[in-house]
XYZ file of C-alpha atoms in Angstrom:
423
model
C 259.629 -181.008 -4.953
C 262.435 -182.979 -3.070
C 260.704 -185.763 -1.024
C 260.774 -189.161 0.040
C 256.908 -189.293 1.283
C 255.014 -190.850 -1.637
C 252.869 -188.624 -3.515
C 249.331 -188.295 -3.418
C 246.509 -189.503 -5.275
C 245.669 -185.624 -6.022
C 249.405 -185.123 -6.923
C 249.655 -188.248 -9.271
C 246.538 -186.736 -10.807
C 247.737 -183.565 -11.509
C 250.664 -184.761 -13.600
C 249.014 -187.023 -15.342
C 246.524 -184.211 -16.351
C 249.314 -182.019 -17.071
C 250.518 -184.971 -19.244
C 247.615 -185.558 -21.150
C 247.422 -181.481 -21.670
C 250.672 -181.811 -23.512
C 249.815 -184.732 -25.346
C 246.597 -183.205 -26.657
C 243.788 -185.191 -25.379
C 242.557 -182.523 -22.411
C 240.258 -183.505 -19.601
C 236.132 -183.620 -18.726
C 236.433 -182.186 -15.185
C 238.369 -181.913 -12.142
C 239.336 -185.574 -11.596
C 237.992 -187.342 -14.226
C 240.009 -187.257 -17.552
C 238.153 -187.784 -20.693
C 240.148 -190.372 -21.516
C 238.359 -192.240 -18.496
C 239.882 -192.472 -14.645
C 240.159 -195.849 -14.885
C 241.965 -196.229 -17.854
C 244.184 -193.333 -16.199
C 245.176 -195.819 -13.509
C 245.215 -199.035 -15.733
C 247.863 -197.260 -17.849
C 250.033 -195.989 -14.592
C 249.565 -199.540 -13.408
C 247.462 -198.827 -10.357
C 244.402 -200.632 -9.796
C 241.248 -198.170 -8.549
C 239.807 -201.928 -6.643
C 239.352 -201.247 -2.673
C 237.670 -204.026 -0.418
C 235.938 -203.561 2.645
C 237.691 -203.349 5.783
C 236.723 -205.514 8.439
C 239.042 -204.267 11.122
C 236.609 -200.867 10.315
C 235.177 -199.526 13.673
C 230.877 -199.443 13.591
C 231.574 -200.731 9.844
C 228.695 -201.811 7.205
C 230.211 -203.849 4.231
C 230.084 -201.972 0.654
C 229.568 -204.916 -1.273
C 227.121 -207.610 -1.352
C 224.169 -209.032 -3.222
C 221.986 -205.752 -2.755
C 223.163 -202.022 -1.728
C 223.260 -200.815 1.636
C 221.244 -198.677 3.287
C 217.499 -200.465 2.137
C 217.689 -203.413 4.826
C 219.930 -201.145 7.136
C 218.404 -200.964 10.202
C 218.311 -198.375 12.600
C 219.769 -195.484 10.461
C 219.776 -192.434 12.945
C 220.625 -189.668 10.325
C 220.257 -188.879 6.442
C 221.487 -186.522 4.060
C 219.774 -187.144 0.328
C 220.486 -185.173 -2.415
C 218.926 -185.309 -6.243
C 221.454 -184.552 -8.408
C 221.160 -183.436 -12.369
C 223.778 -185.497 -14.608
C 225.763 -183.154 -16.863
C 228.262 -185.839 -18.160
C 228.343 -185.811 -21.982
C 228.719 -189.399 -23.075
C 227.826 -192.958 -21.662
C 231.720 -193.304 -21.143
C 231.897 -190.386 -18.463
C 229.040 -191.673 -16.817
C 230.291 -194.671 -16.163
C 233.752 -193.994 -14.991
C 232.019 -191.786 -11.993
C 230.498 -194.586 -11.461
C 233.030 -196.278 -11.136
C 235.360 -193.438 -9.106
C 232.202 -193.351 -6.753
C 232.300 -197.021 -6.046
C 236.284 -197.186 -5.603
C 235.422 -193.851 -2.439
C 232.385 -195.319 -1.688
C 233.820 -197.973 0.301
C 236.797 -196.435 1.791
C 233.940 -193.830 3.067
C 231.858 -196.721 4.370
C 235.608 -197.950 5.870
C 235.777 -194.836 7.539
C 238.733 -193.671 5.391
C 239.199 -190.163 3.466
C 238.950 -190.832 -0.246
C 242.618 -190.400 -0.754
C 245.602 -189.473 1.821
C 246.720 -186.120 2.182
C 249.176 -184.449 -0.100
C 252.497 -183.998 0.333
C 252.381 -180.883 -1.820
C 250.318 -178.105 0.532
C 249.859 -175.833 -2.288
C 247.145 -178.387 -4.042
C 244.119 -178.959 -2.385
C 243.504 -181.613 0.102
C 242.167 -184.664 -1.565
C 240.108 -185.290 1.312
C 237.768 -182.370 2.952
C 238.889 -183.205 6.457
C 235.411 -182.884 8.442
C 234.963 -186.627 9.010
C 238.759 -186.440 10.474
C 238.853 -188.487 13.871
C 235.479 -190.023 13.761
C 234.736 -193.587 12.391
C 232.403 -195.443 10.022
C 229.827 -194.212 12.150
C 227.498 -197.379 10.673
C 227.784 -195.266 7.276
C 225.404 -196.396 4.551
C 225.728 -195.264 0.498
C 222.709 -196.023 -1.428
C 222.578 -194.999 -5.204
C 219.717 -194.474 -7.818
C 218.705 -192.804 -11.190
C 215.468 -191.048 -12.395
C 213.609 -191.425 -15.546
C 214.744 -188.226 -16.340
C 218.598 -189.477 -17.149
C 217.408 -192.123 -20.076
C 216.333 -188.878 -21.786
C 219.416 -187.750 -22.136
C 220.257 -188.410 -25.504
C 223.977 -187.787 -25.393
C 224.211 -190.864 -22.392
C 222.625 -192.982 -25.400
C 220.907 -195.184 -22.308
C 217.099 -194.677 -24.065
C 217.034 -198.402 -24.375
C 217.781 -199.049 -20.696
C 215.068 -197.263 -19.325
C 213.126 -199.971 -17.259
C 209.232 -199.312 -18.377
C 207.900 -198.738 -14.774
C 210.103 -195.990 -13.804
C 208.392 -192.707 -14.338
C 207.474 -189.726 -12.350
C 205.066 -190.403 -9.562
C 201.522 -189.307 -10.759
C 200.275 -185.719 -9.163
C 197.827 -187.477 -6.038
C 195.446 -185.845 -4.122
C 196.714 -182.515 -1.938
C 199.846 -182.590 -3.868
C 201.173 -178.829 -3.371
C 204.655 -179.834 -4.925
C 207.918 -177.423 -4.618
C 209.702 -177.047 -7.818
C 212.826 -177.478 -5.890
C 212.094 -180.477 -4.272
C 210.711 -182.718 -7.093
C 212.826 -185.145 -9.901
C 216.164 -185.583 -10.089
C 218.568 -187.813 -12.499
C 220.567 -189.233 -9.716
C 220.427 -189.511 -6.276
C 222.553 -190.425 -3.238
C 221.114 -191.593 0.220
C 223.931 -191.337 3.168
C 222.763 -192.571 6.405
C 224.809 -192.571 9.619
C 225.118 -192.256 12.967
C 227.045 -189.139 12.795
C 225.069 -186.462 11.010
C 228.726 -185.015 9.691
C 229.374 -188.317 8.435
C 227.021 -188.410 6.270
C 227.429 -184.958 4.814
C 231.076 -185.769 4.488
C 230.372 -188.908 2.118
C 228.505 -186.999 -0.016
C 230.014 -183.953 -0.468
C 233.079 -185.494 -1.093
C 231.413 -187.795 -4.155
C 230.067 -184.684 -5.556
C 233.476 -182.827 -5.450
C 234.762 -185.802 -7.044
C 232.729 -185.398 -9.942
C 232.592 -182.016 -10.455
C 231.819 -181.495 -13.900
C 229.696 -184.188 -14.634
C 227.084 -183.940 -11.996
C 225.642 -180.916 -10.082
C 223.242 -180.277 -7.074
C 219.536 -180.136 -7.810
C 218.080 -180.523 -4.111
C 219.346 -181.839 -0.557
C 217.325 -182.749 2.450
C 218.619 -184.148 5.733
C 216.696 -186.090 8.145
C 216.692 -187.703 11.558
C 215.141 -190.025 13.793
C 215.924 -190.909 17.549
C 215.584 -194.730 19.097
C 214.091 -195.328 22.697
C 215.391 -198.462 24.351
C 213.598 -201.292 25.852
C 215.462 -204.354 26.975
C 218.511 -203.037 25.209
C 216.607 -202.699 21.646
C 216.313 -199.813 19.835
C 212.280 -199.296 19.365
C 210.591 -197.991 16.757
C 211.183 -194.231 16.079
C 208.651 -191.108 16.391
C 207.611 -188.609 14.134
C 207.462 -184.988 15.019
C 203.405 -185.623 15.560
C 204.934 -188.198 18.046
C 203.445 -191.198 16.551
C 205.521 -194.315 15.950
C 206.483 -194.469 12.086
C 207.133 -198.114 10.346
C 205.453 -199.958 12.725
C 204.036 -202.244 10.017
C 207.583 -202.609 8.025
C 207.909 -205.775 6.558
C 210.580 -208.129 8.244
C 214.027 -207.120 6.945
C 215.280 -210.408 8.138
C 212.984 -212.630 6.294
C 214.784 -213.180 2.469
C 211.557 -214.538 0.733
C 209.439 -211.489 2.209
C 212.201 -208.902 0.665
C 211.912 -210.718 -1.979
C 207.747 -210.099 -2.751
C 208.382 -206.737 -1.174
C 211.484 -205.097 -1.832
C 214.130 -206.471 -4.067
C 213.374 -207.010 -7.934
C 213.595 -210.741 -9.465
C 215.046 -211.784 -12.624
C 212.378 -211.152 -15.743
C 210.194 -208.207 -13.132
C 212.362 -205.659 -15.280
C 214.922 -204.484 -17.161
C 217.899 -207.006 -16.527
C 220.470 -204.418 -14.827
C 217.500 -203.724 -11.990
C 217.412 -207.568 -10.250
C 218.455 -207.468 -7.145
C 217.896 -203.827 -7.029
C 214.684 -201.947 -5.899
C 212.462 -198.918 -6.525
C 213.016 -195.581 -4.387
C 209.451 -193.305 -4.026
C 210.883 -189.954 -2.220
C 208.331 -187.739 -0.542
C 209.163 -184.216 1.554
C 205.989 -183.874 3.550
C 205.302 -180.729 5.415
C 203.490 -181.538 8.920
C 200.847 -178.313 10.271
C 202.411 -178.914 13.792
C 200.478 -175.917 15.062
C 197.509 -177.099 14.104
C 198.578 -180.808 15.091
C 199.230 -179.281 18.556
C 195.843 -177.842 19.213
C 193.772 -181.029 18.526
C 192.841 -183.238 20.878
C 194.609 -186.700 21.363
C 191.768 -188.697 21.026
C 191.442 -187.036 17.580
C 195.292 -187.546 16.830
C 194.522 -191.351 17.583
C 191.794 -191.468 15.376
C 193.913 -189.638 12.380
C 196.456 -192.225 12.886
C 194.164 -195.149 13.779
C 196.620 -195.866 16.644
C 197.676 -194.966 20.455
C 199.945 -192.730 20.216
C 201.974 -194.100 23.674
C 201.794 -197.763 22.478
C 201.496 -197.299 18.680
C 199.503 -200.059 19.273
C 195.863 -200.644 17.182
C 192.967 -198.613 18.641
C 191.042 -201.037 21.314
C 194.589 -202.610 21.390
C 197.638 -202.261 23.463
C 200.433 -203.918 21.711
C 202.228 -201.864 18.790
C 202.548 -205.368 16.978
C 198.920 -206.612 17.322
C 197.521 -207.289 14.004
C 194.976 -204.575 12.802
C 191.983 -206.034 12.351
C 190.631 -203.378 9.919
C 186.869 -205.388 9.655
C 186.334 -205.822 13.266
C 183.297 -203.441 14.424
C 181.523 -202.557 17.860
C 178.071 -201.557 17.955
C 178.256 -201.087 13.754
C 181.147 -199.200 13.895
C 184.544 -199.636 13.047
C 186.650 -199.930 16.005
C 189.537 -198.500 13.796
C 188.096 -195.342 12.224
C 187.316 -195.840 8.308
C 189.017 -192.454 7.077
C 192.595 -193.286 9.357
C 195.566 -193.549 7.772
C 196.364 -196.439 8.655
C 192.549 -197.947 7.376
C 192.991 -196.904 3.782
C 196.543 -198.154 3.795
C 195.984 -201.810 5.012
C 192.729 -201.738 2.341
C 195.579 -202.362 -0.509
C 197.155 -205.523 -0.690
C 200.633 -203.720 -1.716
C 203.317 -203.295 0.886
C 206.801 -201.458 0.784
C 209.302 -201.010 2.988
C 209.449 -197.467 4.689
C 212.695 -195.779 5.535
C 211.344 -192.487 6.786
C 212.795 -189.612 8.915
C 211.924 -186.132 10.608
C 213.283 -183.051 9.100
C 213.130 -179.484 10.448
C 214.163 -176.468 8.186
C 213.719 -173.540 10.780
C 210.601 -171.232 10.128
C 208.510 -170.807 6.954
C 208.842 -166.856 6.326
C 205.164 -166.373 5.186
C 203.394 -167.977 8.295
C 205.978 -167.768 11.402
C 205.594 -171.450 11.636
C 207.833 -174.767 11.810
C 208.787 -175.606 8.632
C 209.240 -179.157 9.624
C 208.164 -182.777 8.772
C 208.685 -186.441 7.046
C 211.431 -187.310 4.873
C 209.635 -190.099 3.750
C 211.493 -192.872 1.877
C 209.991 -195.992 0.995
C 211.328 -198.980 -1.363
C 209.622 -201.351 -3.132
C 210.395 -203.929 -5.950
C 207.771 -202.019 -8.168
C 206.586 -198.262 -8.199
C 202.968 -199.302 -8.429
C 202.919 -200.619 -4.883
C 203.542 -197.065 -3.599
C 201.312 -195.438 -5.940
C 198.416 -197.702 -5.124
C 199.206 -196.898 -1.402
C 199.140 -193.388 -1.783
C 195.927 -193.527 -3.990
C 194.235 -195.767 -1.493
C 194.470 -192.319 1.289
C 192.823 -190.034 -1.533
C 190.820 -187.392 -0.481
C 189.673 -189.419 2.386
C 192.538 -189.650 4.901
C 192.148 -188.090 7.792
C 195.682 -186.935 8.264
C 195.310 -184.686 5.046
C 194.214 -182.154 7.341
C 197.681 -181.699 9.222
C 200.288 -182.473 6.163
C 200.839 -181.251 2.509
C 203.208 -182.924 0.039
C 205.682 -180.752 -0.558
C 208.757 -182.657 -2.431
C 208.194 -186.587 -4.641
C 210.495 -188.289 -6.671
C 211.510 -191.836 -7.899
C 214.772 -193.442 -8.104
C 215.476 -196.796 -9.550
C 217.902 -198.175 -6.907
C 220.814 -200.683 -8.802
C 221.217 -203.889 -7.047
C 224.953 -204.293 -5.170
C 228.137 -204.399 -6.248
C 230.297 -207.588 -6.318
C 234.021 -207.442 -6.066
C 235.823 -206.184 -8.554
C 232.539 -204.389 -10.125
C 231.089 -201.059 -9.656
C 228.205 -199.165 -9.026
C 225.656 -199.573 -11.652
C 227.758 -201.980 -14.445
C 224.553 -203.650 -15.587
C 223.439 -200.318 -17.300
C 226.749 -200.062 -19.340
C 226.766 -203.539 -20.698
């Protein structure tokens, strides 16, 4: 083809797949040769290296100390997906690793992966939806299950961190198949719902071959405004959800909360953190016929103020011990009682979800994406013990979807996603 334009990323691919064809050594998948994308590049003298743009519109850096979208603040919508790895060797795994850190920040630039092709009978490199619309605040966040170190072809056995399991079965679990475990997941938040999706289906495409879809959920949450700050969000039972968050802006508290230290586990995990996944299913028929002082009482809270019952500030310390006339003035079976009865805390990222109408009942099927992160997955199990049988709010939800996703730390400059489990 006669042109002066300069040719594609998806065009420079396809010869050099054509080129390795005739040469014998084949490919593992629609981008990724099994001689490694990287090495691809390094041998046409390219580099894959892209840096953040600053000049981005409503940008969030790629790279730093720990990866985006834990601390984030404010995200406004989420698509996750759990994804099962079906690369055959360590060596493919890591070069989509690498390929997904290389789009990974032109996505978070507000970029498409590659530029379009000159040649209009290949496929666009790029999808196209995100087209016109910018960084929209877009966050990446990557993990793995336990369930990849048993992969014995990824020969990662070794590099299984000892705390990261599936979650135990708790109390009123009535888990989905299709929402539980996973060997990889992605967590794209933005401000633009079609942002998000775009990010990740366009990693996914990218790796065809070596990874495919085991379950999605996408998730919102909405921000009122009081003297030009964005409050805390509701949940569809119209309470306020993360009141109690830890402060993102305080480094040492992250750091006994959130983010793992050096000797807390396997070496590739400091600096990263622990994702707990839950898809809860809220009765909101049945929420909507009880009365609100019983809805306060569930919750332990106001519902207009989120503040602590006999209190009117959302941020007023609950004084789980204090009692009037022998009673607890913050009922013993709340949620929020049995929670602040543990010492652990975690950092909750959580956000509403509604999936149109459960077939057998007629009803909302609707709820909590609820995400939490914590530097070890004991401090959410504890948590979730400490509600048992007991908690009040059992009688409106059931757990529905759980998994856990060790979360690698961030990615300095001229690394990628995840190195510290290929060393």
């Amino acid at each position: 083809m006669s042109t002066k334009k300069e040719k594609s990323f998806f065009e420079k691919e396809f010869s050099r797949r054509e080129m390795l064809k005739t040469a014998g050594i084949g490919s593992a998948g629609m981008i990724l040769g099994a001689t490694g994308f990287s090495g691809i590049l390094t041998a046409f003298g390219e580099t894959p290296f892209v840096d953040d743009n600053q000049e981005s519109r409503n940008k969030v850096n790629f790279y730093g100390k720990h990866q985006s979208g834990i601390l984030t603040k404010n995200p406004e919508h989420a698509y996750f997906v759990s994804l099962n790895c079906t690369a055959k060797s360590k060596a493919e795994l890591k070069e989509m690793f690498q390929l997904w850190t290389r789009y990974s920040v032109k996505l978070m630039n507000g970029q498409m992966v590659e530029p379009d092709s000159a040649n209009k009978l290949l496929p666009a490199p790029d999808t196209g939806e995100a087209v016109g619309l910018d960084a929209s605040h877009l966050t990446l966040t990557f993990g793995v299950g336990p369930s990849l170190f048993e992969k014995k072809e990824l020969g990662l056995e070794h590099m299984k961190p000892e705390e990261l399991n599936d979650l135990p079965h708790f109390p009123k679990d009535q888990l989905d198949p299709r929402y539980v475990g996973g060997d990889i997941c992605i967590q794209a938040c933005a401000d633009d719902p079609q942002v998000a999706f775009h990010a990740v289906r366009n990693l996914i495409r990218a790796a065809r071959g070596l990874v495919t879809m085991r379950w999605s959920q996408t998730g919102f949450n909405s921000y009122g405004m009081k003297d030009k700050e964005k409050m805390t969000p509701r949940n569809l039972f119209a309470f306020k959800d993360g009141t109690g968050n830890p402060n993102v802006n305080d480094p040492k508290e992250m750091d006994d909360v959130v983010w793992v230290q050096p000797g807390e586990s396997k070496s590739w995990m400091t600096g990263g953190s622990y994702l707990a996944f839950r898809r809860i299913q809220m009765h909101l028929e049945t929420w909507d016929r009880t009365a609100l002082r019983e809805q306060e009482a569930t919750f332990g809270r106001h519902r207009d103020t989120g503040a602590p019952i006999g209190k009117s500030d959302e941020f007023s310390e609950m004084e789980i011990e204090r009692k009037e006339n022998g009673k607890s003035v913050v009922p013993e079976n709340s949620h929020v009682f049995l929670a602040r009865q543990v010492k652990d805390r975690m950092l909750r990222r959580s956000f509403s979800y509604s999936d149109g109408i459960n077939s057998d009942t007629g009803s909302f099927d609707a709820g909590l994406l609820f995400i939490s992160f914590q530097k070890n997955p004991q401090q959410f199990i504890n948590i979730q013990n400490s509600f048992g049988r007991m908690d009040k709010l059992n009688e409106y939800i059931t757990h529905r979807g759980s998994a856990l996703f060790a979360c690698f730390p961030g990615v300095k400059k001229g690394s990628y996603l995840g190195a510290g489990l290929f060393d």
